[in-house]
mmCIF file of C-alpha atoms in Angstrom:
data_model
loop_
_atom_site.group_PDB
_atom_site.id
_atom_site.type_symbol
_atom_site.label_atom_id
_atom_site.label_comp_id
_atom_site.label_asym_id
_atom_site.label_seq_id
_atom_site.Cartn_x
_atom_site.Cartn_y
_atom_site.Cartn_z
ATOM 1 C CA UNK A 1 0.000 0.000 0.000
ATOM 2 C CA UNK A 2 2.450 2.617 -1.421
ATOM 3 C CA UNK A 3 2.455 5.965 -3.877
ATOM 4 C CA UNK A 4 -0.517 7.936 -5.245
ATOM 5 C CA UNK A 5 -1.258 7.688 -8.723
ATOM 6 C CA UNK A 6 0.751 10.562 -9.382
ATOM 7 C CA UNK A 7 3.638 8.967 -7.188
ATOM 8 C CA UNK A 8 3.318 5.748 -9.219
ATOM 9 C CA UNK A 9 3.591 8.014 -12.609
ATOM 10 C CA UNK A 10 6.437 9.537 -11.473
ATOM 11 C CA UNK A 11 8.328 6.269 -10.574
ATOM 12 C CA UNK A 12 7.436 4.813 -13.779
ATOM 13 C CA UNK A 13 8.970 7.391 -15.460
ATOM 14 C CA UNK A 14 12.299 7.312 -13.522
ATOM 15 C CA UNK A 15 12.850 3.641 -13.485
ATOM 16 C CA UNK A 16 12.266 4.183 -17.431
ATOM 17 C CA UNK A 17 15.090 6.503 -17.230
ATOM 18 C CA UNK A 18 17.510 3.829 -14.899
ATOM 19 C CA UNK A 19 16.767 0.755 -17.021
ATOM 20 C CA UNK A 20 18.840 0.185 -19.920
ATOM 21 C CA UNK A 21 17.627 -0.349 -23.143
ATOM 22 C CA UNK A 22 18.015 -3.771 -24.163
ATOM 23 C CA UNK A 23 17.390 -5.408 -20.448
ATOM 24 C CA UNK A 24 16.560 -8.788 -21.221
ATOM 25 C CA UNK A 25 14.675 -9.478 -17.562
ATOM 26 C CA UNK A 26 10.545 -10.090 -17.850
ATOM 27 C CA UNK A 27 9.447 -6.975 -15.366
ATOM 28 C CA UNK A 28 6.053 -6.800 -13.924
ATOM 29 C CA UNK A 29 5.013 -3.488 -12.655
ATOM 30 C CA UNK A 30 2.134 -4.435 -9.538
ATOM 31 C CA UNK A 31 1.114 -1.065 -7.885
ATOM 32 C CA UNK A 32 -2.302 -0.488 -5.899
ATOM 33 C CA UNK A 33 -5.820 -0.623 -7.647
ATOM 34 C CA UNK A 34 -5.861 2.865 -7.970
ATOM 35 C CA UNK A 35 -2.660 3.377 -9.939
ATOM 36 C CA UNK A 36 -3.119 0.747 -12.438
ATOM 37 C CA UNK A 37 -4.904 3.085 -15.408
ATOM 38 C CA UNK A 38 -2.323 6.172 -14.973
ATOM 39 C CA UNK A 39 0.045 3.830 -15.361
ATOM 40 C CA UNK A 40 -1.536 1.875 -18.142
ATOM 41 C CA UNK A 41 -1.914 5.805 -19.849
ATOM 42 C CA UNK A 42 2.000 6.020 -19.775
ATOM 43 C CA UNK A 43 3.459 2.532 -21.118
ATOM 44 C CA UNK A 44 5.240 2.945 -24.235
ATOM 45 C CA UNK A 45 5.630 0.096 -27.313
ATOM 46 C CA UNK A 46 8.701 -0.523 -26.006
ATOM 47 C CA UNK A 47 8.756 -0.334 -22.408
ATOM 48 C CA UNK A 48 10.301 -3.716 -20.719
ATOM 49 C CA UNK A 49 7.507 -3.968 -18.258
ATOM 50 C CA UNK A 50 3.832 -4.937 -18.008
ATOM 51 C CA UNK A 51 1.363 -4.647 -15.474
ATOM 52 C CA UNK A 52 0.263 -6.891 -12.794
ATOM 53 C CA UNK A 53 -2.240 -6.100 -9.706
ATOM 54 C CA UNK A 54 -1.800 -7.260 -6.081
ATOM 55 C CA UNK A 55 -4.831 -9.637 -5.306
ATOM 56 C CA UNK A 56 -8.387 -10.119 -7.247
ATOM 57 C CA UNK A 57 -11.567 -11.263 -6.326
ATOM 58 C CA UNK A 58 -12.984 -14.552 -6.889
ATOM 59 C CA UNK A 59 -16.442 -13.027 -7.567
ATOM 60 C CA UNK A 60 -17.464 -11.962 -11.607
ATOM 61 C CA UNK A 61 -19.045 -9.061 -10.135
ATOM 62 C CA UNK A 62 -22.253 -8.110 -7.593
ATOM 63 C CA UNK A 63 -23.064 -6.869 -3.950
ATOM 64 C CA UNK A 64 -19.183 -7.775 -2.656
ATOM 65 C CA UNK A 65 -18.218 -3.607 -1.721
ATOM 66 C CA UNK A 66 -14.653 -2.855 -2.075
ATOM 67 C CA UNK A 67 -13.582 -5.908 -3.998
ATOM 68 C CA UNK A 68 -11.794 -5.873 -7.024
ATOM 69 C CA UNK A 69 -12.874 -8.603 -9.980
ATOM 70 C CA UNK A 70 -10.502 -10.394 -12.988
ATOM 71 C CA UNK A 71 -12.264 -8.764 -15.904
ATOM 72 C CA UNK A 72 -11.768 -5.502 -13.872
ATOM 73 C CA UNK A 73 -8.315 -5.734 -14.263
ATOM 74 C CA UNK A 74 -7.865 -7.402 -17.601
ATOM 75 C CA UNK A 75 -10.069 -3.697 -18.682
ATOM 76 C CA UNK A 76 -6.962 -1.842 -17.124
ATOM 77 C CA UNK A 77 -4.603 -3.411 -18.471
ATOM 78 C CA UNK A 78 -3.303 -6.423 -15.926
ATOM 79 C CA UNK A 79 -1.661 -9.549 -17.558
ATOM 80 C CA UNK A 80 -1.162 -11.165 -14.447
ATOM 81 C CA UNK A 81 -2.151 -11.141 -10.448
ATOM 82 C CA UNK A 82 -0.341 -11.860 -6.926
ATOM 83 C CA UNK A 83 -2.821 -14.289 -4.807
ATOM 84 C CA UNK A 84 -1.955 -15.908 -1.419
ATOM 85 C CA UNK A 85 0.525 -13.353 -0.558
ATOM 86 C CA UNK A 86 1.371 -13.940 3.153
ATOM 87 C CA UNK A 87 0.285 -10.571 3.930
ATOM 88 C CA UNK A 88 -3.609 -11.048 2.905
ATOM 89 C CA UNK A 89 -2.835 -15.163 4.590
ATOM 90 C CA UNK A 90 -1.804 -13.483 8.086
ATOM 91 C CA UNK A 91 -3.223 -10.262 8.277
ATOM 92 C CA UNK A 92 -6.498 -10.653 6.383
ATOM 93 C CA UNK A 93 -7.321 -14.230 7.069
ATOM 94 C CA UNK A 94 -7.333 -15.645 3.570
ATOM 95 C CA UNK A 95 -7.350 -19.531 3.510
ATOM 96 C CA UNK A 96 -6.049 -21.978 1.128
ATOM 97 C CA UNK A 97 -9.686 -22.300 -0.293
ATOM 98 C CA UNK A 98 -9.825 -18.135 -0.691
ATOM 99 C CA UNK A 99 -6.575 -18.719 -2.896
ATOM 100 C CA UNK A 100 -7.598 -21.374 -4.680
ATOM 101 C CA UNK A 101 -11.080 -19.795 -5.814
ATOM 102 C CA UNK A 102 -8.390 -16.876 -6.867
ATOM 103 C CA UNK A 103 -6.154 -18.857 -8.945
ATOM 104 C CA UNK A 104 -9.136 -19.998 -10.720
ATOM 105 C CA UNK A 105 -10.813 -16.144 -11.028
ATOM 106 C CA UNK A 106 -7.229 -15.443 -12.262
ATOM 107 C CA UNK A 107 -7.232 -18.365 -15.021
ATOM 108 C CA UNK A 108 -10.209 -17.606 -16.024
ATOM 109 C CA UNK A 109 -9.738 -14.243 -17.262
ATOM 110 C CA UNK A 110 -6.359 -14.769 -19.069
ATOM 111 C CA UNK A 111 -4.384 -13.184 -16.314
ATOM 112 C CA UNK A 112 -1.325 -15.255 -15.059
ATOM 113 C CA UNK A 113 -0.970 -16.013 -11.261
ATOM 114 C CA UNK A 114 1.859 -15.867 -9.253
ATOM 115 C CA UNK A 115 1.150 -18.058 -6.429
ATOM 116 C CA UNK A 116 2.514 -17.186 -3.122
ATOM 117 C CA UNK A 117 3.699 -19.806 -0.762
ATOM 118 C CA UNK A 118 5.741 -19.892 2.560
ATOM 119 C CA UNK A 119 6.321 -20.902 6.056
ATOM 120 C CA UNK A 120 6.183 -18.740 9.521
ATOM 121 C CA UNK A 121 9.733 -18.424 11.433
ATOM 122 C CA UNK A 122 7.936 -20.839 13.691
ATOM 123 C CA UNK A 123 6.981 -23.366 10.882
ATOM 124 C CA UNK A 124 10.772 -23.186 10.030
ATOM 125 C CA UNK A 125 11.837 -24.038 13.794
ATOM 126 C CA UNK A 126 9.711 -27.299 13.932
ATOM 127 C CA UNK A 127 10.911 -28.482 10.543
ATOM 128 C CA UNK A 128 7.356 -27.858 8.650
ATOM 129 C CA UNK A 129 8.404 -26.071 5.906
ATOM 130 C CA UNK A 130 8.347 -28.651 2.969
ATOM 131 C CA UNK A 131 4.644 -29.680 4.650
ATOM 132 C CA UNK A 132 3.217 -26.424 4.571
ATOM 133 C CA UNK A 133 4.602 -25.118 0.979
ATOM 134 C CA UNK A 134 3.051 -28.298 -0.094
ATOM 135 C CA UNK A 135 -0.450 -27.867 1.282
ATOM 136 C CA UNK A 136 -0.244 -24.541 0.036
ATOM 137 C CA UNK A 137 0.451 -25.469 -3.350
ATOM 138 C CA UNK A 138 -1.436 -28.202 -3.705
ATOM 139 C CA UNK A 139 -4.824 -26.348 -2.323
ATOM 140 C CA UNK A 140 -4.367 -23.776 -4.710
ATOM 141 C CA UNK A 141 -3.565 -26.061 -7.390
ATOM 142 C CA UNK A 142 -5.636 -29.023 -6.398
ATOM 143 C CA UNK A 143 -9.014 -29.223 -8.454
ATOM 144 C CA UNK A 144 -7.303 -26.795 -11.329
ATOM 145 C CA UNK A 145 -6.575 -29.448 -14.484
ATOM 146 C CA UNK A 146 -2.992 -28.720 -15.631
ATOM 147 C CA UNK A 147 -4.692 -28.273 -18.954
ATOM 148 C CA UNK A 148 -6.199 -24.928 -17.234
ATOM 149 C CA UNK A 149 -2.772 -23.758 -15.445
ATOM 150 C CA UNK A 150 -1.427 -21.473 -18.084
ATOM 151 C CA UNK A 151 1.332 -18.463 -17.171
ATOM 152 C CA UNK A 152 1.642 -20.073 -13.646
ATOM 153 C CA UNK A 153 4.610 -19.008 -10.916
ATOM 154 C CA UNK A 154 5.268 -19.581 -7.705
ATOM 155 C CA UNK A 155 6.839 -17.234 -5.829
ATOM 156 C CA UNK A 156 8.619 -19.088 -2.338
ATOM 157 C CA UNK A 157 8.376 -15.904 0.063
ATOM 158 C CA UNK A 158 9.439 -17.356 3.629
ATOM 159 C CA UNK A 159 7.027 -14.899 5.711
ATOM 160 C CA UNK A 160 10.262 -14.814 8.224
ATOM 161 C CA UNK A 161 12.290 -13.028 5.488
ATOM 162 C CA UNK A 162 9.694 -10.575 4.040
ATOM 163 C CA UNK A 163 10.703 -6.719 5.056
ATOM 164 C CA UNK A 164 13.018 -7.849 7.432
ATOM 165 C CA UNK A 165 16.493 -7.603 5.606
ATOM 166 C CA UNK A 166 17.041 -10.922 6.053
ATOM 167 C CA UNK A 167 16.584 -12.723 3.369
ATOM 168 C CA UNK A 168 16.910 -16.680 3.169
ATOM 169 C CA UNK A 169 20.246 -18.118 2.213
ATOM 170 C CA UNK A 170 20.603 -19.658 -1.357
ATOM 171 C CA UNK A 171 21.405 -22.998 0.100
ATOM 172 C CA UNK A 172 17.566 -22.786 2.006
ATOM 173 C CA UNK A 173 15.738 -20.752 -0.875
ATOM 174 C CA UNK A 174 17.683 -23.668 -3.580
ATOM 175 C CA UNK A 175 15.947 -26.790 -1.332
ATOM 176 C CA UNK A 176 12.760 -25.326 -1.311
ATOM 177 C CA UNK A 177 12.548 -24.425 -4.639
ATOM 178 C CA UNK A 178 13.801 -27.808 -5.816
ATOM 179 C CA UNK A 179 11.068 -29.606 -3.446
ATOM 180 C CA UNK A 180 8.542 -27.836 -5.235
ATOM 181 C CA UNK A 181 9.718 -28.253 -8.477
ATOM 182 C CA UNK A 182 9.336 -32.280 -7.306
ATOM 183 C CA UNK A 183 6.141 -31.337 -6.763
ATOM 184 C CA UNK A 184 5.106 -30.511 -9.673
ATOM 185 C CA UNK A 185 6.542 -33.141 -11.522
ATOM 186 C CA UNK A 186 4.956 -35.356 -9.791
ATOM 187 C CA UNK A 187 1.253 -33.700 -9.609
ATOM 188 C CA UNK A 188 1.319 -31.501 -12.748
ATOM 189 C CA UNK A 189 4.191 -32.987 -15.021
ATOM 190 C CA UNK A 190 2.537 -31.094 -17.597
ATOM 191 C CA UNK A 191 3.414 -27.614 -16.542
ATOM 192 C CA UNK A 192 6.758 -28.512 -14.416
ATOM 193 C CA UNK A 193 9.287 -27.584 -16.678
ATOM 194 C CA UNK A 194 7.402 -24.677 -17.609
ATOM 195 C CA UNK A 195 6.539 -22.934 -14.184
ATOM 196 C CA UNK A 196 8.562 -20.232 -13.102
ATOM 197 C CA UNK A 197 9.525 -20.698 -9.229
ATOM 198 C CA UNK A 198 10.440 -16.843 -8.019
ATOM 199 C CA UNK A 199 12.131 -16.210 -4.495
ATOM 200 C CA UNK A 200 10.355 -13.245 -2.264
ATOM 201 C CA UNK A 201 11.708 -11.874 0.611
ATOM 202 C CA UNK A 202 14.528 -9.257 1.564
ATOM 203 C CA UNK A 203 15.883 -9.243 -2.480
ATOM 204 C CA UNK A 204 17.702 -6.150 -3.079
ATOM 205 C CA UNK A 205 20.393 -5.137 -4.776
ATOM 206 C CA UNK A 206 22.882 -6.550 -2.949
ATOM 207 C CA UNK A 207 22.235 -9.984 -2.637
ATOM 208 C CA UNK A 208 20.359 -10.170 -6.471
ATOM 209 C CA UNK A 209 23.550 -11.639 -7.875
ATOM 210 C CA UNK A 210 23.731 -14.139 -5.615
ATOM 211 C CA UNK A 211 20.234 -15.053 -5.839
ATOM 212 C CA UNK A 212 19.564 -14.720 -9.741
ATOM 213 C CA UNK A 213 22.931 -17.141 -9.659
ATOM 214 C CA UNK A 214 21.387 -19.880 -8.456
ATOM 215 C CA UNK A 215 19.478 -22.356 -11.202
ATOM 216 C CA UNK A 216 16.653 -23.069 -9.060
ATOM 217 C CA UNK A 217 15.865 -19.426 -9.251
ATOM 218 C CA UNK A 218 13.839 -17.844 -11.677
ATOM 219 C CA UNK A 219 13.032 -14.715 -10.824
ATOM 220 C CA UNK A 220 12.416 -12.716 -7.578
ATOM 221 C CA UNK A 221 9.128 -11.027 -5.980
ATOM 222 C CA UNK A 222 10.745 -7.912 -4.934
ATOM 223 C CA UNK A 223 9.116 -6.148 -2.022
ATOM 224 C CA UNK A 224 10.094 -3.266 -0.330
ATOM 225 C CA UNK A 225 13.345 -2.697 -2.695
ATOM 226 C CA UNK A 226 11.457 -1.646 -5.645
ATOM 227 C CA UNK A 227 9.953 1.324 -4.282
ATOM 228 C CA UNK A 228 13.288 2.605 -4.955
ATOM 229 C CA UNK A 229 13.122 3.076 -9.130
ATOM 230 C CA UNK A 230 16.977 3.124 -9.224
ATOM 231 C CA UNK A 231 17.390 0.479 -6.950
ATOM 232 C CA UNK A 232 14.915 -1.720 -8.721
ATOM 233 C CA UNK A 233 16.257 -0.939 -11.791
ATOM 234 C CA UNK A 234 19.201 -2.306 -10.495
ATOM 235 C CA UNK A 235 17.768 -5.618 -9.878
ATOM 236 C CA UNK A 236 16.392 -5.438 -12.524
ATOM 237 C CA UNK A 237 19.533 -5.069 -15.219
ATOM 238 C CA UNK A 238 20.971 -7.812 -12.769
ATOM 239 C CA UNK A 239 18.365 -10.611 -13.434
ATOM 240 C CA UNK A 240 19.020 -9.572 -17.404
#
């Protein structure tokens, strides 16, 4: 919950200005509700980046105040959508059955997911974390035929990590990531190869090299770094 619409314009325009030209990375722009058309007013042909909202309702539309529907954000723009972020899991009491009716609004209206899953510091502790990534993803993913699942990622965002400058090391982010990739291969062989597993939590630029190193990782959910546009412009040319 950051920047006006006239803040947002004004960071697009400066991380325009910090990218270089040929940057090879896939960027996804995700600001608030609100700043989604004045941004949408201000993308160029060739601009490197698309947009992407924060969460979506599972409703088409009706009597659900405040909500914010697929079709919505496909009008504005949107090619793809954050659900299950840990934030809306601890703070707004989503369940595994909100984010799977999500996924599905998501599929449904041609906008690809990035599906958010991670374990508490106490999760980690008691040596849960492969058991609840799994339940995660496999809720979400459960009743969805891999025929349906197109544009998928995951995004592994250890809730102990996010905004708290310490991000997991590569060793820990690299065994997760791999587990889930098993996953997948073993529930959805279909669309293993082809999902994109992203890390979330604490990137910036100083540990982006490190992180976009690492084979198991294909991309990052960057958080609280990009509201920097020179910073994440930084992360950016790194991950190209």
């Amino acid at each position: 919950m950051h920047k006006t619409t006239a803040e947002a314009v004004e960071f697009v325009r400066r991380f325009r200005q910090a990218l270089e030209q040929d940057v090879r990375a896939e960027i996804l722009l995700m600001p608030p509700f609100t700043a989604l058309d004045g941004i949408r007013q201000i993308l160029r042909a060739g601009d490197p980046f698309k947009l992407g909202a924060q969460d979506l309702s599972w409703e088409e539309e009706g009597a659900y105040t405040g909500e914010i529907s697929g079709r919505m954000l496909k009008d504005v723009g949107c090619q793809s959508v954050i659900v299950g972020h840990s934030e809306r899991r601890r703070l707004l009491g989503e369940t595994d059955a909100h984010v799977n009716k999500k996924l599905k609004a998501a599929l449904q209206h041609g906008l690809a997911p990035i599906l958010c899953v991670g374990e508490t510091l106490e999760e980690r502790r008691a040596g849960q974390t492969q058991d609840v990534v799994k339940e995660q993803l496999l809720r979400a993913i459960g009743d969805v035929p891999a025929e349906r699942i197109t544009g998928l990622a995951i995004a592994y965002e250890p809730v102990w990590a996010i905004g708290t400058g310490y991000a997991a090391t590569v060793p820990q982010i690299e065994e997760v990531h791999a587990f889930l990739r098993a996953i997948l291969k073993k529930e959805r062989p279909q669309i293993a190869d082809t999902t994109r597993i992203l890390y979330g939590g604490s990137v910036a630029p100083e540990n982006a090299t490190e992180l976009f190193g690492s084979g198991e990782v294909n991309g990052a959910l960057v958080g609280k770094a990009c509201l920097d546009p020179e910073g994440f412009a930084k992360i950016c040319r790194i991950a190209s």
